């Protein structure tokens, strides 16, 4: 909401400065967003008179002028190129050192074609005040020299802009702001009374209201014999100051009252209204051209104003071009109505139309003002455009807006935190327009003024469907009473000053701060750190890719297709981040960077929904280290990456013990060089392995690519239980190696699981350290090197105990897989 200082003083009798007004506005909750003072930037410009203007001796299009610009600049020589520079002309002079806003330059004294020039004669465009640039500005004859041009032109009127919260529709009027400032002690509110304009004939246009739910009351009257044209200078200046473009006197008058009183109005060209009647009704799918030039199609949910030919206005939002006032208008019909705020808001949003009228109606306008506003607008139309007014016509009835609110004095300190005496609290409400109906020592009942639509209004409650009608009514009435009491307390406190309310810290929820991240957020961040520490580079990609690329990594259901993709090759929600990672590997390899390790922690999509996946790919050769050559990446690298993440998550409390590996990886992995990480038979934690050769064919990748996917959402949340302190053994562990010969189709996990279960008390770890297939083992067999770690707890193990445990390990593995010890029969 913008307004000028002079406009505010039309309603507020005050001598306060702009700074004092802004400080008070902030204090009472009308936050000042900015102050623009056009006079300040034009302070250096002054009125002057050209004493003499002669032709420049060295330039055909320049003139040398002697200028009188008042004290200190009685006779200054200025070289000017304007064609209208002539002797005796009153002009605007900019002395050296003046910043010219329209040109963004600072004037300097100098010489032009050999002639000294000590300033500049300006056009209005160069001052940033208009587009006229045919020459220098010509001031009225006889203008006194040496005056500040800002003062001379009436530009020393600061513009204040405030932020208005949605509940304060009354603050969208200059009078409403003045009322608040007066109530806060910054001056006195000037009386305002609309002078009645007696009608001299019957209106040529009448009202019909077929949609009272959207428009309970509408007024109007005809003014004939008007002469439309430019509005007077004072009105144009006010509208320009707040960012509105003056259009014509009739339209400017309606805009003036929208900001002055917060009362939107509309004028129809009465001669262009067909049928002699305007009807408030529902739209029916027809189209009309609005005043902003847009064609609007209205629906039955929209409230419109129509004549015999169709829709002429979207009620409360924007008028139509067909019946708008023009320079040829000689008879107008002035409309002043009350519209339902919710319907106005919904129609505006649905049709994408915004206007100053909608902005006010959807926040609530003064429901007792229509008659007075119509009289005030009629009088201004007659004063500025002439003509005579008809009798007022109407449809519907004035709504019963009268409401009351209750306040318990003890609640001011209890709820607001500030002890305000009862007399002072009541006085604060009275200066805001509330009238005391009842009062005793403990409470007061006040009548709410018509302009405060935010207090004691009925509210819509989402009540339980099985609630009895009696209890539902009582709850609704109680909610309004409590809400209105809070509103009254807010009014009292803000007039005392929001800064005076003592700050109170919120009570702590617990002695120990609650965790900032959920377990799932923690495991996501942990996965990123672990993979980055293992030398992988993080990538961030779109969650969608080309359907053809996604199809290589799983199902591409139609339900996950994008109807309006940002690019033709980004039309499918990806099943896994591997889709984007492989594309990045391919692009880098084509540019000479085949040795890569990339990862992403991001979403994957299926018909079951979205899941969080930590995925990585390695290609080419692993990094070289001292004593180790650069070797091609293997599936064991991918498995190690995945298990490293799971190991850290297990250390943080995630229950991922007892992980097993099965050989049923998805189709985009190599069937014999991949595995699935499981927790039990049902929970799949991840997949790892070498990508299928068919997936890489034709993509310029001649080396294996290995990777993994960890399904972070599948990892169970940590169980909330007390953990006992770990028991650390004082005895050294014992390591024993076994070489088992098994069939080539036997999974190593079968051997490891059997060895681990042979002695659960003393066996603390089982690890595969070698796989051998060659001429040293029978055809169709392989040798698995397994390391078993024994951890004594109560005493050191004897040789006999160790041998017994080793025998149990061999027996368990033989039973589970048919294995034999290498070197035995």
PDB file of C-alpha atoms in Angstrom, residues 354-558:
ATOM      1  CA  UNK A 354      -5.499  -9.296 -10.241  1.00  0.00           C
ATOM      2  CA  UNK A 355      -6.631  -5.753  -9.646  1.00  0.00           C
ATOM      3  CA  UNK A 356      -6.735  -3.180  -6.867  1.00  0.00           C
ATOM      4  CA  UNK A 357     -10.457  -3.896  -6.516  1.00  0.00           C
ATOM      5  CA  UNK A 358      -9.916  -7.636  -6.042  1.00  0.00           C
ATOM      6  CA  UNK A 359      -7.091  -6.943  -3.584  1.00  0.00           C
ATOM      7  CA  UNK A 360      -9.514  -5.025  -1.365  1.00  0.00           C
ATOM      8  CA  UNK A 361     -12.678  -7.065  -1.770  1.00  0.00           C
ATOM      9  CA  UNK A 362     -11.012 -10.364  -0.909  1.00  0.00           C
ATOM     10  CA  UNK A 363      -9.607  -8.824   2.300  1.00  0.00           C
ATOM     11  CA  UNK A 364     -12.902  -7.212   3.282  1.00  0.00           C
ATOM     12  CA  UNK A 365     -14.215  -3.679   2.698  1.00  0.00           C
ATOM     13  CA  UNK A 366     -16.206  -1.379   4.980  1.00  0.00           C
ATOM     14  CA  UNK A 367     -19.740  -2.825   4.795  1.00  0.00           C
ATOM     15  CA  UNK A 368     -21.393   0.398   5.997  1.00  0.00           C
ATOM     16  CA  UNK A 369     -19.664   2.659   3.476  1.00  0.00           C
ATOM     17  CA  UNK A 370     -21.365   2.007   0.085  1.00  0.00           C
ATOM     18  CA  UNK A 371     -24.001   4.767   0.362  1.00  0.00           C
ATOM     19  CA  UNK A 372     -21.528   7.434   1.525  1.00  0.00           C
ATOM     20  CA  UNK A 373     -18.905   6.325  -1.003  1.00  0.00           C
ATOM     21  CA  UNK A 374     -21.416   6.527  -3.855  1.00  0.00           C
ATOM     22  CA  UNK A 375     -22.397  10.058  -2.789  1.00  0.00           C
ATOM     23  CA  UNK A 376     -18.744  11.150  -2.518  1.00  0.00           C
ATOM     24  CA  UNK A 377     -17.888   9.717  -5.937  1.00  0.00           C
ATOM     25  CA  UNK A 378     -20.956  11.314  -7.511  1.00  0.00           C
ATOM     26  CA  UNK A 379     -20.012  14.739  -6.136  1.00  0.00           C
ATOM     27  CA  UNK A 380     -16.440  14.455  -7.431  1.00  0.00           C
ATOM     28  CA  UNK A 381     -17.668  13.375 -10.881  1.00  0.00           C
ATOM     29  CA  UNK A 382     -19.942  16.417 -11.051  1.00  0.00           C
ATOM     30  CA  UNK A 383     -17.177  18.733  -9.801  1.00  0.00           C
ATOM     31  CA  UNK A 384     -14.587  17.478 -12.302  1.00  0.00           C
ATOM     32  CA  UNK A 385     -16.737  16.417 -15.251  1.00  0.00           C
ATOM     33  CA  UNK A 386     -20.000  18.304 -14.795  1.00  0.00           C
ATOM     34  CA  UNK A 387     -23.426  16.768 -15.309  1.00  0.00           C
ATOM     35  CA  UNK A 388     -26.364  15.909 -13.088  1.00  0.00           C
ATOM     36  CA  UNK A 389     -27.138  12.810 -11.028  1.00  0.00           C
ATOM     37  CA  UNK A 390     -30.136  10.510 -10.959  1.00  0.00           C
ATOM     38  CA  UNK A 391     -31.803   8.900  -7.994  1.00  0.00           C
ATOM     39  CA  UNK A 392     -29.918   5.962  -6.471  1.00  0.00           C
ATOM     40  CA  UNK A 393     -31.055   2.474  -7.536  1.00  0.00           C
ATOM     41  CA  UNK A 394     -30.210  -0.712  -5.661  1.00  0.00           C
ATOM     42  CA  UNK A 395     -30.786  -4.457  -5.402  1.00  0.00           C
ATOM     43  CA  UNK A 396     -30.494  -6.669  -2.343  1.00  0.00           C
ATOM     44  CA  UNK A 397     -30.179  -5.425   1.210  1.00  0.00           C
ATOM     45  CA  UNK A 398     -27.468  -4.000   3.407  1.00  0.00           C
ATOM     46  CA  UNK A 399     -25.942  -6.963   5.283  1.00  0.00           C
ATOM     47  CA  UNK A 400     -26.286  -7.290   9.043  1.00  0.00           C
ATOM     48  CA  UNK A 401     -22.629  -6.595   9.696  1.00  0.00           C
ATOM     49  CA  UNK A 402     -23.055  -5.557  13.335  1.00  0.00           C
ATOM     50  CA  UNK A 403     -20.974  -7.724  15.666  1.00  0.00           C
ATOM     51  CA  UNK A 404     -19.807  -7.663  19.248  1.00  0.00           C
ATOM     52  CA  UNK A 405     -16.617  -8.839  20.934  1.00  0.00           C
ATOM     53  CA  UNK A 406     -15.824  -9.639  24.564  1.00  0.00           C
ATOM     54  CA  UNK A 407     -12.624  -8.942  26.482  1.00  0.00           C
ATOM     55  CA  UNK A 408     -11.587 -10.126  29.941  1.00  0.00           C
ATOM     56  CA  UNK A 409      -9.084  -7.609  31.295  1.00  0.00           C
ATOM     57  CA  UNK A 410      -7.014 -10.301  33.027  1.00  0.00           C
ATOM     58  CA  UNK A 411      -6.320 -11.913  29.649  1.00  0.00           C
ATOM     59  CA  UNK A 412      -4.323  -8.887  28.448  1.00  0.00           C
ATOM     60  CA  UNK A 413      -1.441  -9.722  30.783  1.00  0.00           C
ATOM     61  CA  UNK A 414      -2.045 -13.485  30.730  1.00  0.00           C
ATOM     62  CA  UNK A 415      -2.041 -13.820  26.962  1.00  0.00           C
ATOM     63  CA  UNK A 416      -0.272 -10.679  25.780  1.00  0.00           C
ATOM     64  CA  UNK A 417       2.377 -10.474  28.496  1.00  0.00           C
ATOM     65  CA  UNK A 418       1.828  -6.751  29.146  1.00  0.00           C
ATOM     66  CA  UNK A 419      -0.079  -5.307  32.092  1.00  0.00           C
ATOM     67  CA  UNK A 420      -2.402  -2.623  30.688  1.00  0.00           C
ATOM     68  CA  UNK A 421      -4.890  -0.899  33.048  1.00  0.00           C
ATOM     69  CA  UNK A 422      -8.537  -1.566  32.177  1.00  0.00           C
ATOM     70  CA  UNK A 423      -9.341   2.113  31.552  1.00  0.00           C
ATOM     71  CA  UNK A 424      -6.426   2.467  29.174  1.00  0.00           C
ATOM     72  CA  UNK A 425      -7.386  -0.729  27.353  1.00  0.00           C
ATOM     73  CA  UNK A 426     -10.952   0.468  26.830  1.00  0.00           C
ATOM     74  CA  UNK A 427      -9.742   3.905  25.702  1.00  0.00           C
ATOM     75  CA  UNK A 428      -7.483   2.261  23.107  1.00  0.00           C
ATOM     76  CA  UNK A 429     -10.424   0.365  21.663  1.00  0.00           C
ATOM     77  CA  UNK A 430     -12.628   3.448  21.622  1.00  0.00           C
ATOM     78  CA  UNK A 431     -10.145   5.548  19.626  1.00  0.00           C
ATOM     79  CA  UNK A 432     -10.021   2.718  17.075  1.00  0.00           C
ATOM     80  CA  UNK A 433     -13.793   2.980  16.603  1.00  0.00           C
ATOM     81  CA  UNK A 434     -15.040   0.264  18.968  1.00  0.00           C
ATOM     82  CA  UNK A 435     -18.064   1.338  21.030  1.00  0.00           C
ATOM     83  CA  UNK A 436     -18.555   0.095  24.607  1.00  0.00           C
ATOM     84  CA  UNK A 437     -21.848  -1.739  25.094  1.00  0.00           C
ATOM     85  CA  UNK A 438     -21.307  -3.228  28.572  1.00  0.00           C
ATOM     86  CA  UNK A 439     -18.533  -3.040  31.116  1.00  0.00           C
ATOM     87  CA  UNK A 440     -17.784  -4.195  34.637  1.00  0.00           C
ATOM     88  CA  UNK A 441     -14.636  -4.660  36.686  1.00  0.00           C
ATOM     89  CA  UNK A 442     -13.611  -7.862  34.957  1.00  0.00           C
ATOM     90  CA  UNK A 443     -14.726  -7.509  31.338  1.00  0.00           C
ATOM     91  CA  UNK A 444     -15.996  -5.288  28.586  1.00  0.00           C
ATOM     92  CA  UNK A 445     -18.297  -5.913  25.605  1.00  0.00           C
ATOM     93  CA  UNK A 446     -17.736  -3.705  22.552  1.00  0.00           C
ATOM     94  CA  UNK A 447     -19.447  -3.213  19.199  1.00  0.00           C
ATOM     95  CA  UNK A 448     -17.033  -3.837  16.312  1.00  0.00           C
ATOM     96  CA  UNK A 449     -16.797  -1.018  13.726  1.00  0.00           C
ATOM     97  CA  UNK A 450     -17.922  -1.750  10.185  1.00  0.00           C
ATOM     98  CA  UNK A 451     -14.440  -1.406   8.705  1.00  0.00           C
ATOM     99  CA  UNK A 452     -12.870  -4.143  10.877  1.00  0.00           C
ATOM    100  CA  UNK A 453     -13.929  -7.283   9.027  1.00  0.00           C
ATOM    101  CA  UNK A 454     -11.201  -9.284  10.730  1.00  0.00           C
ATOM    102  CA  UNK A 455     -12.734  -9.197  14.222  1.00  0.00           C
ATOM    103  CA  UNK A 456     -15.594 -11.422  15.468  1.00  0.00           C
ATOM    104  CA  UNK A 457     -16.452 -12.665  11.988  1.00  0.00           C
ATOM    105  CA  UNK A 458     -17.909 -16.148  11.668  1.00  0.00           C
ATOM    106  CA  UNK A 459     -15.322 -18.792  10.925  1.00  0.00           C
ATOM    107  CA  UNK A 460     -15.451 -22.127   9.145  1.00  0.00           C
ATOM    108  CA  UNK A 461     -14.487 -25.034  11.413  1.00  0.00           C
ATOM    109  CA  UNK A 462     -13.537 -28.523  10.236  1.00  0.00           C
ATOM    110  CA  UNK A 463     -15.595 -30.319  12.870  1.00  0.00           C
ATOM    111  CA  UNK A 464     -15.953 -34.056  13.373  1.00  0.00           C
ATOM    112  CA  UNK A 465     -18.853 -35.450  11.294  1.00  0.00           C
ATOM    113  CA  UNK A 466     -20.247 -37.384  14.265  1.00  0.00           C
ATOM    114  CA  UNK A 467     -20.396 -34.274  16.480  1.00  0.00           C
ATOM    115  CA  UNK A 468     -23.929 -33.421  17.581  1.00  0.00           C
ATOM    116  CA  UNK A 469     -25.481 -30.267  16.152  1.00  0.00           C
ATOM    117  CA  UNK A 470     -25.750 -28.790  19.633  1.00  0.00           C
ATOM    118  CA  UNK A 471     -22.083 -29.287  20.473  1.00  0.00           C
ATOM    119  CA  UNK A 472     -20.983 -28.173  16.996  1.00  0.00           C
ATOM    120  CA  UNK A 473     -22.886 -24.897  17.401  1.00  0.00           C
ATOM    121  CA  UNK A 474     -21.467 -24.318  20.887  1.00  0.00           C
ATOM    122  CA  UNK A 475     -17.935 -25.019  19.652  1.00  0.00           C
ATOM    123  CA  UNK A 476     -18.337 -22.583  16.755  1.00  0.00           C
ATOM    124  CA  UNK A 477     -19.683 -19.834  19.001  1.00  0.00           C
ATOM    125  CA  UNK A 478     -16.901 -20.418  21.503  1.00  0.00           C
ATOM    126  CA  UNK A 479     -14.237 -20.314  18.793  1.00  0.00           C
ATOM    127  CA  UNK A 480     -15.489 -16.913  17.592  1.00  0.00           C
ATOM    128  CA  UNK A 481     -15.516 -15.564  21.157  1.00  0.00           C
ATOM    129  CA  UNK A 482     -11.976 -16.722  21.884  1.00  0.00           C
ATOM    130  CA  UNK A 483     -10.682 -15.532  18.536  1.00  0.00           C
ATOM    131  CA  UNK A 484     -12.264 -12.084  18.863  1.00  0.00           C
ATOM    132  CA  UNK A 485     -10.878 -11.662  22.389  1.00  0.00           C
ATOM    133  CA  UNK A 486      -7.392 -12.381  21.058  1.00  0.00           C
ATOM    134  CA  UNK A 487      -7.974  -9.796  18.324  1.00  0.00           C
ATOM    135  CA  UNK A 488      -8.930  -7.113  20.863  1.00  0.00           C
ATOM    136  CA  UNK A 489      -5.830  -7.877  22.925  1.00  0.00           C
ATOM    137  CA  UNK A 490      -3.717  -7.495  19.781  1.00  0.00           C
ATOM    138  CA  UNK A 491      -5.280  -4.092  19.067  1.00  0.00           C
ATOM    139  CA  UNK A 492      -4.563  -2.859  22.603  1.00  0.00           C
ATOM    140  CA  UNK A 493      -0.978  -4.108  22.581  1.00  0.00           C
ATOM    141  CA  UNK A 494      -0.051  -2.749  19.171  1.00  0.00           C
ATOM    142  CA  UNK A 495      -1.240   0.758  20.114  1.00  0.00           C
ATOM    143  CA  UNK A 496       1.035   0.537  23.141  1.00  0.00           C
ATOM    144  CA  UNK A 497       3.810  -0.446  20.729  1.00  0.00           C
ATOM    145  CA  UNK A 498       4.815  -3.946  19.667  1.00  0.00           C
ATOM    146  CA  UNK A 499       8.347  -3.212  20.972  1.00  0.00           C
ATOM    147  CA  UNK A 500       6.984  -2.777  24.487  1.00  0.00           C
ATOM    148  CA  UNK A 501       5.834  -6.399  24.718  1.00  0.00           C
ATOM    149  CA  UNK A 502       8.451  -8.257  26.812  1.00  0.00           C
ATOM    150  CA  UNK A 503      10.076 -11.146  24.928  1.00  0.00           C
ATOM    151  CA  UNK A 504       9.483 -14.578  26.448  1.00  0.00           C
ATOM    152  CA  UNK A 505      11.455 -17.655  25.471  1.00  0.00           C
ATOM    153  CA  UNK A 506       9.543 -20.745  24.487  1.00  0.00           C
ATOM    154  CA  UNK A 507       9.782 -23.546  27.072  1.00  0.00           C
ATOM    155  CA  UNK A 508      12.398 -26.176  26.321  1.00  0.00           C
ATOM    156  CA  UNK A 509      10.926 -29.426  25.054  1.00  0.00           C
ATOM    157  CA  UNK A 510      13.554 -31.457  26.866  1.00  0.00           C
ATOM    158  CA  UNK A 511      16.759 -31.012  28.839  1.00  0.00           C
ATOM    159  CA  UNK A 512      18.710 -32.612  26.011  1.00  0.00           C
ATOM    160  CA  UNK A 513      18.177 -31.085  22.553  1.00  0.00           C
ATOM    161  CA  UNK A 514      16.298 -33.315  20.156  1.00  0.00           C
ATOM    162  CA  UNK A 515      18.238 -34.657  17.174  1.00  0.00           C
ATOM    163  CA  UNK A 516      18.175 -32.401  14.148  1.00  0.00           C
ATOM    164  CA  UNK A 517      18.195 -35.292  11.667  1.00  0.00           C
ATOM    165  CA  UNK A 518      16.116 -38.441  11.456  1.00  0.00           C
ATOM    166  CA  UNK A 519      17.914 -41.812  11.195  1.00  0.00           C
ATOM    167  CA  UNK A 520      17.133 -41.911   7.472  1.00  0.00           C
ATOM    168  CA  UNK A 521      18.622 -38.450   6.931  1.00  0.00           C
ATOM    169  CA  UNK A 522      21.685 -39.487   8.920  1.00  0.00           C
ATOM    170  CA  UNK A 523      22.294 -42.625   6.857  1.00  0.00           C
ATOM    171  CA  UNK A 524      21.984 -40.612   3.628  1.00  0.00           C
ATOM    172  CA  UNK A 525      24.627 -38.132   4.761  1.00  0.00           C
ATOM    173  CA  UNK A 526      26.813 -40.971   6.054  1.00  0.00           C
ATOM    174  CA  UNK A 527      26.649 -42.812   2.742  1.00  0.00           C
ATOM    175  CA  UNK A 528      27.837 -39.659   0.955  1.00  0.00           C
ATOM    176  CA  UNK A 529      30.797 -39.205   3.292  1.00  0.00           C
ATOM    177  CA  UNK A 530      31.873 -42.850   3.121  1.00  0.00           C
ATOM    178  CA  UNK A 531      31.755 -43.040  -0.670  1.00  0.00           C
ATOM    179  CA  UNK A 532      33.606 -39.736  -1.031  1.00  0.00           C
ATOM    180  CA  UNK A 533      36.280 -41.021   1.377  1.00  0.00           C
ATOM    181  CA  UNK A 534      36.727 -44.097  -0.825  1.00  0.00           C
ATOM    182  CA  UNK A 535      37.755 -41.900  -3.738  1.00  0.00           C
ATOM    183  CA  UNK A 536      34.425 -41.667  -5.570  1.00  0.00           C
ATOM    184  CA  UNK A 537      33.229 -38.349  -6.943  1.00  0.00           C
ATOM    185  CA  UNK A 538      29.651 -37.273  -6.166  1.00  0.00           C
ATOM    186  CA  UNK A 539      27.299 -36.287  -8.978  1.00  0.00           C
ATOM    187  CA  UNK A 540      23.854 -34.684  -8.921  1.00  0.00           C
ATOM    188  CA  UNK A 541      21.562 -35.431 -11.844  1.00  0.00           C
ATOM    189  CA  UNK A 542      17.943 -35.094 -12.881  1.00  0.00           C
ATOM    190  CA  UNK A 543      15.523 -37.655 -11.471  1.00  0.00           C
ATOM    191  CA  UNK A 544      14.342 -38.323 -15.013  1.00  0.00           C
ATOM    192  CA  UNK A 545      16.080 -39.546 -18.157  1.00  0.00           C
ATOM    193  CA  UNK A 546      15.345 -40.907 -21.621  1.00  0.00           C
ATOM    194  CA  UNK A 547      12.858 -43.774 -21.635  1.00  0.00           C
ATOM    195  CA  UNK A 548      15.181 -45.891 -23.780  1.00  0.00           C
ATOM    196  CA  UNK A 549      18.045 -45.500 -21.288  1.00  0.00           C
ATOM    197  CA  UNK A 550      15.786 -46.247 -18.315  1.00  0.00           C
ATOM    198  CA  UNK A 551      14.456 -49.407 -19.975  1.00  0.00           C
ATOM    199  CA  UNK A 552      17.940 -50.966 -19.776  1.00  0.00           C
ATOM    200  CA  UNK A 553      17.830 -50.802 -15.980  1.00  0.00           C
ATOM    201  CA  UNK A 554      14.332 -52.085 -15.277  1.00  0.00           C
ATOM    202  CA  UNK A 555      10.671 -51.563 -15.963  1.00  0.00           C
ATOM    203  CA  UNK A 556       9.465 -48.270 -17.423  1.00  0.00           C
ATOM    204  CA  UNK A 557       5.741 -48.176 -16.601  1.00  0.00           C
ATOM    205  CA  UNK A 558       3.561 -45.688 -18.417  1.00  0.00           C
TER     206      UNK A 558
END
